XYZ file of C-alpha atoms in Angstrom:
307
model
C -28.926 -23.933 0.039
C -27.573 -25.708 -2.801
C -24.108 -26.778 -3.439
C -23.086 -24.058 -6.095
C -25.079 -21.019 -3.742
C -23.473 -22.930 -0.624
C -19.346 -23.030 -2.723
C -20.203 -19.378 -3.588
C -20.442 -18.425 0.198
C -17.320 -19.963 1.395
C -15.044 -18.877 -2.094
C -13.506 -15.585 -0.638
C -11.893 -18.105 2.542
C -10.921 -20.897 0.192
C -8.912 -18.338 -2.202
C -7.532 -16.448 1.319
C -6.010 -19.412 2.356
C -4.894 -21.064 -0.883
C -2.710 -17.284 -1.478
C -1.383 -17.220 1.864
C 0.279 -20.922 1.127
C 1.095 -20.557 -2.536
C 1.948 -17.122 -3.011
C 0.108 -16.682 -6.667
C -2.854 -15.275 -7.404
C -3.185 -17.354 -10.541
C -2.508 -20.897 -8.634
C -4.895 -19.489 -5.765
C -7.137 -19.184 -8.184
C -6.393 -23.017 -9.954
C -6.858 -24.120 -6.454
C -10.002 -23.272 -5.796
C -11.662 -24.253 -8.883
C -10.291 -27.568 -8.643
C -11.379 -27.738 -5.096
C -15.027 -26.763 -6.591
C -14.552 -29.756 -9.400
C -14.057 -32.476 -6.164
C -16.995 -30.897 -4.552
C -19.266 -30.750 -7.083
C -18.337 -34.332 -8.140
C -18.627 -35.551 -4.528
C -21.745 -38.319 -5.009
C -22.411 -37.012 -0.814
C -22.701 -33.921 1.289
C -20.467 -33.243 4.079
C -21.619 -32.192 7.500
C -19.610 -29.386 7.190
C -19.312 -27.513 3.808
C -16.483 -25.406 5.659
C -14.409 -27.763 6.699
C -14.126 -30.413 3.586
C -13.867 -27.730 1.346
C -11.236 -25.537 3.667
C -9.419 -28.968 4.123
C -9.304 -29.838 0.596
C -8.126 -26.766 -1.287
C -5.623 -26.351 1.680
C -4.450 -30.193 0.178
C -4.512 -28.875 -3.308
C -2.585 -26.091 -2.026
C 0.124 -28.189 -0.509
C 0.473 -30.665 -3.874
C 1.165 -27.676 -5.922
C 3.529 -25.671 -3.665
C 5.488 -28.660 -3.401
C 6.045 -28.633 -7.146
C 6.360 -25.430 -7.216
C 9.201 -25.049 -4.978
C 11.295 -26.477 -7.673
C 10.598 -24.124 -10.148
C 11.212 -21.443 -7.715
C 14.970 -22.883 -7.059
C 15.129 -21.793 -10.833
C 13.796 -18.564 -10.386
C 15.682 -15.941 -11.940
C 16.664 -13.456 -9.564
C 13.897 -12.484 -5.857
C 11.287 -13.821 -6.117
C 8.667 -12.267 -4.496
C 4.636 -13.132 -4.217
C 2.420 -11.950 -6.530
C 0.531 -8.688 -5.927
C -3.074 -8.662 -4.419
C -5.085 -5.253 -4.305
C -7.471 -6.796 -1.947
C -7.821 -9.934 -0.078
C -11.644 -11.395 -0.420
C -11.660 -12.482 2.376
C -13.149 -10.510 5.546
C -13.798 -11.616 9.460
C -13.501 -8.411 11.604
C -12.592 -11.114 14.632
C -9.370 -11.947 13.046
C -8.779 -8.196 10.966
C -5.225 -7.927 12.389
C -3.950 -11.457 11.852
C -5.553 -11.751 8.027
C -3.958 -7.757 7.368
C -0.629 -8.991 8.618
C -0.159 -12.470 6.839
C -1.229 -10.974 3.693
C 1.973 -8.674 3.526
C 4.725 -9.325 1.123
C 7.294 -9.400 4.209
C 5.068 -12.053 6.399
C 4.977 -13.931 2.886
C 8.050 -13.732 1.921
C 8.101 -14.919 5.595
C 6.246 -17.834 4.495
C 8.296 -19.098 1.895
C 11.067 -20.283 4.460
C 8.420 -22.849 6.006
C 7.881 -26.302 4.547
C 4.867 -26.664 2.766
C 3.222 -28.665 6.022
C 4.426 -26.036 8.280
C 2.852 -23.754 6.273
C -0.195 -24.670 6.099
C -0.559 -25.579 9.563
C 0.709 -21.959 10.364
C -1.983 -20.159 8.312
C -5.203 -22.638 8.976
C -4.620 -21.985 12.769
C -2.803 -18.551 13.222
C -4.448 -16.307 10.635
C -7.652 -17.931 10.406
C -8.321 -19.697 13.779
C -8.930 -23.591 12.927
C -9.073 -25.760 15.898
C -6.149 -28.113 15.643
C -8.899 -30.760 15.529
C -9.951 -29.055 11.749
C -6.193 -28.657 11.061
C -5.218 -32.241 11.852
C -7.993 -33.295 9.731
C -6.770 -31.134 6.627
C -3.417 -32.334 6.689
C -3.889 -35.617 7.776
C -1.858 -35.476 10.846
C -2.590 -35.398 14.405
C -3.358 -32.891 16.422
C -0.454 -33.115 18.796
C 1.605 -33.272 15.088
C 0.188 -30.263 14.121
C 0.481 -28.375 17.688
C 3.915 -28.998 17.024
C 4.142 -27.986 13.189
C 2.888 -24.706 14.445
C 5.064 -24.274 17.382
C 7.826 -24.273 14.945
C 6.643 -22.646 12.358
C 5.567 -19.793 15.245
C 9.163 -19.773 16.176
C 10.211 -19.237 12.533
C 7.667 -16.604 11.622
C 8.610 -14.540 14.982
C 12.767 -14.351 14.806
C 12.102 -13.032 11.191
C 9.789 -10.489 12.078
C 10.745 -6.821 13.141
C 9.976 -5.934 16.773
C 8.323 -2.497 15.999
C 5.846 -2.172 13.131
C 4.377 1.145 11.827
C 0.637 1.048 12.387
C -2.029 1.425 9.641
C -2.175 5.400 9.857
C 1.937 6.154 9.965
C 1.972 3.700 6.868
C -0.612 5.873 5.259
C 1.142 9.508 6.009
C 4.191 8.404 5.265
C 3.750 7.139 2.049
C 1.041 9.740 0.990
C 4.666 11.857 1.851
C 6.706 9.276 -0.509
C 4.901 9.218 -3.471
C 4.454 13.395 -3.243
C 8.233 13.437 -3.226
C 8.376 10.987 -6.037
C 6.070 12.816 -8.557
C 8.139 16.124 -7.871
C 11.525 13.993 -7.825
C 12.460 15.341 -5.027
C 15.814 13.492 -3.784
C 15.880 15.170 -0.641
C 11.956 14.944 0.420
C 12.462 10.831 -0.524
C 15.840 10.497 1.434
C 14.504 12.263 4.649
C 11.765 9.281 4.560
C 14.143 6.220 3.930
C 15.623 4.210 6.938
C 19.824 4.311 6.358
C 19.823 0.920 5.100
C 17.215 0.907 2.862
C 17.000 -1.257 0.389
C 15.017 -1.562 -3.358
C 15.047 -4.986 -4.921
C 13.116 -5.745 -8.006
C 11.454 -9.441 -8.931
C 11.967 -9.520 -13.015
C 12.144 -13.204 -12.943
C 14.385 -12.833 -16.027
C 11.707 -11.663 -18.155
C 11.462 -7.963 -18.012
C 14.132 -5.502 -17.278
C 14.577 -5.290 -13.696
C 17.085 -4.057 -11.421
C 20.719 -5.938 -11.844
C 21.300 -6.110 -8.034
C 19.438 -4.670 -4.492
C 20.097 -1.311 -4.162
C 20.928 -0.387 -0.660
C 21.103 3.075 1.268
C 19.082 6.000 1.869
C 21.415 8.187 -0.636
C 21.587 5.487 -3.174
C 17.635 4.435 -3.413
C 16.531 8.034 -3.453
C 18.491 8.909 -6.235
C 17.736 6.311 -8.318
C 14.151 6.339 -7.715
C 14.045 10.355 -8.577
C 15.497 9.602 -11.648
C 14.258 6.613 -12.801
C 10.658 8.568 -12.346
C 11.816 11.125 -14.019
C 12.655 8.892 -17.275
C 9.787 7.298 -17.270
C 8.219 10.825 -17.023
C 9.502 10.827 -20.830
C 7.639 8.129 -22.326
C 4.173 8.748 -19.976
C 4.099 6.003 -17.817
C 2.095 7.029 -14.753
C 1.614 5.543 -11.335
C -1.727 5.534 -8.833
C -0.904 4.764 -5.044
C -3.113 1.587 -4.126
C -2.914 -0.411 -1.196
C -0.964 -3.677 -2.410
C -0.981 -7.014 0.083
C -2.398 -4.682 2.889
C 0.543 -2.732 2.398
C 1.087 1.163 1.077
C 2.017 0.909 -2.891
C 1.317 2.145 -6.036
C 0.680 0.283 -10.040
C 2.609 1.874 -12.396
C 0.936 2.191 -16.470
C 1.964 3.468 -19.595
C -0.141 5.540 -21.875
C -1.962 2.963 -22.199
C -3.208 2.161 -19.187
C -1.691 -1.335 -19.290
C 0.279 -2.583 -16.182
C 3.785 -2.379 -15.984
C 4.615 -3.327 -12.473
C 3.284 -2.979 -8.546
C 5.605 -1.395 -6.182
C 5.479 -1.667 -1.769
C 6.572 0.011 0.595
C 7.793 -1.754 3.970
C 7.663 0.581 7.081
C 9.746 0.280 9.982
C 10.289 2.466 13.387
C 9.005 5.876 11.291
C 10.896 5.196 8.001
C 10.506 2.996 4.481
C 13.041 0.034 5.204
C 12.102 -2.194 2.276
C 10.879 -0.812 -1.393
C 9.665 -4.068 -3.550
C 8.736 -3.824 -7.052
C 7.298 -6.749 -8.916
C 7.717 -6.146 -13.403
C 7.436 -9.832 -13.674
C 4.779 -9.844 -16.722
C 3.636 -13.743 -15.795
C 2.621 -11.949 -11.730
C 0.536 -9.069 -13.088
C -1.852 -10.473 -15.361
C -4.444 -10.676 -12.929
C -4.475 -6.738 -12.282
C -5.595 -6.132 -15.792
C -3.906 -5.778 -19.414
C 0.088 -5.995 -19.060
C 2.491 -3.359 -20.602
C 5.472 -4.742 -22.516
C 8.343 -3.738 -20.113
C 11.398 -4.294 -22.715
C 9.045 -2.462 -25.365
C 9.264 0.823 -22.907
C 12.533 -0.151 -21.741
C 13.670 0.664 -25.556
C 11.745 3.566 -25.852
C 13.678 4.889 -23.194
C 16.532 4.397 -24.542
C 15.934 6.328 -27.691
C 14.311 9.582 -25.515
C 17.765 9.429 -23.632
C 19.373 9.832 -27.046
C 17.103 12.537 -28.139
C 16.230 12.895 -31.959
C 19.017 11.768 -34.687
């Protein structure tokens, strides 16, 4: 097998784990085909195309979140990851563990690691490196790295919820949510919210996005009914898709261009978290993007009705 045929094989892992520790499709993406650059300009062959190439885009991966950690201190408003429709990636062995740590939550999770921790976390707990692989990716030692993911175990597990809806109540109730969102039915969407529900938007200060979270089952039902409803008016539409393993939907205008992702986060029978990324810079890689202020507007004047 040659090196290009051999890079090929192993590209759907390399881009699994380079998302899980960045967060971004696009940098994912960077990763990897610098991580092809360094292998392709490598004068030898490795015993193991897996492991120098898992090691060094995990390396990459760590040099750029580091940087990019900065930028995110800057970040206008949430930020949240950006969207994936599906993960590359497949090992039935390990289904549970990659569904899971592809999820905006276990993300989001993610974020509150260092970028070492990180790293560590996903080689060995989603995708099952020996510590002996791991130590050699990082460049640390294996007892280092037993204890980088002892604590970043520790971290990952207080922030989790106890009680997780399985694959199938995800799947009813948001086939239920998004029938009760097309009719704008405040009631139907209400009965499905946990009390404390909250909707928080990641705009990142360049589209129009929500102001502040919006919190409670009365409160989030409402608004989503009638922000629907408007957008009804100028024919944006919406197709539930599976978004980071999670229920969710891509909402388009007329067009068919992208305006933003939405997911749903479900908890003990009920939605607890509704996340909706607009950001135009996060969507690029799910197709053409919509301009968001240029509907925004447009909305606007339909409110006002002709002159």
């Amino acid at each position: 097998m040659g090196k290009v045929e051999e890079f090929e094989e192993l590209r759907p892992l390399l881009f699994s784990i380079a998302y899980r520790i960045l967060g971004s499709v696009g940098e994912a993406e960077d990763a990897v085909q610098e991580t092809w650059l360094r292998f392709d300009g490598s004068a030898t062959r490795p015993a193991s195309a897996k492991a120098y190439l898992s090691a060094t885009v995990t390396r990459i991966a760590i040099d750029v979140l580091r940087s990019a950690r900065v930028r995110r201190e800057e970040y206008v408003g949430p930020w949240f990851p950006e969207p994936l429709l599906a993960d590359p990636y497949e090992d039935p062995a390990r289904a549970v563990e990659l569904a899971d740590s592809v999820s905006m939550a276990a993300l989001l999770l993610l974020e509150r690691l260092s970028p070492l921790e990180r790293a560590v976390f996903v080689l060995r707990e989603v995708f099952g490196f020996g510590f002996d692989e791991v130590a050699s990716a990082v460049g640390r030692s294996e007892s280092a790295c037993r204890q980088l993911v002892v604590r970043a175990r520790r971290h990952m597990q207080a922030g989790r919820p106890r009680f997780e809806a399985d694959r199938q109540e995800r799947q009813e109730l948001s086939a239920r949510f998004f029938e009760a969102l097309r009719e704008g039915n405040v009631v139907g969407l209400q009965e499905l919210l946990s009390a404390d529900v909250a909707l928080v938007g990641d705009g990142g200060g360049k589209a129009p996005a929500l102001a502040r979270t919006v919190v409670g089952a009365v409160n989030v039902s409402r608004l989503l009914a009638a922000t629907f409803a408007r957008l009804g008016l100028v024919d944006v539409t919406f197709e539930a898709r599976e978004v980071n393993g999670r229920p969710g939907a891509i909402f388009r205008d007329r067009e068919g261009k992208v305006l933003h992702a939405l997911v749903l986060e479900v908890l003990d029978g009920r939605i607890r978290t509704i996340r909706t990324v607009i950001n135009p810079e996060k969507l690029g890689h799910l197709g053409p993007v919509a301009d968001a202020w240029a509907i925004h507007h447009e909305l606007k004047r339909a409110r006002r009705g002709p002159n």
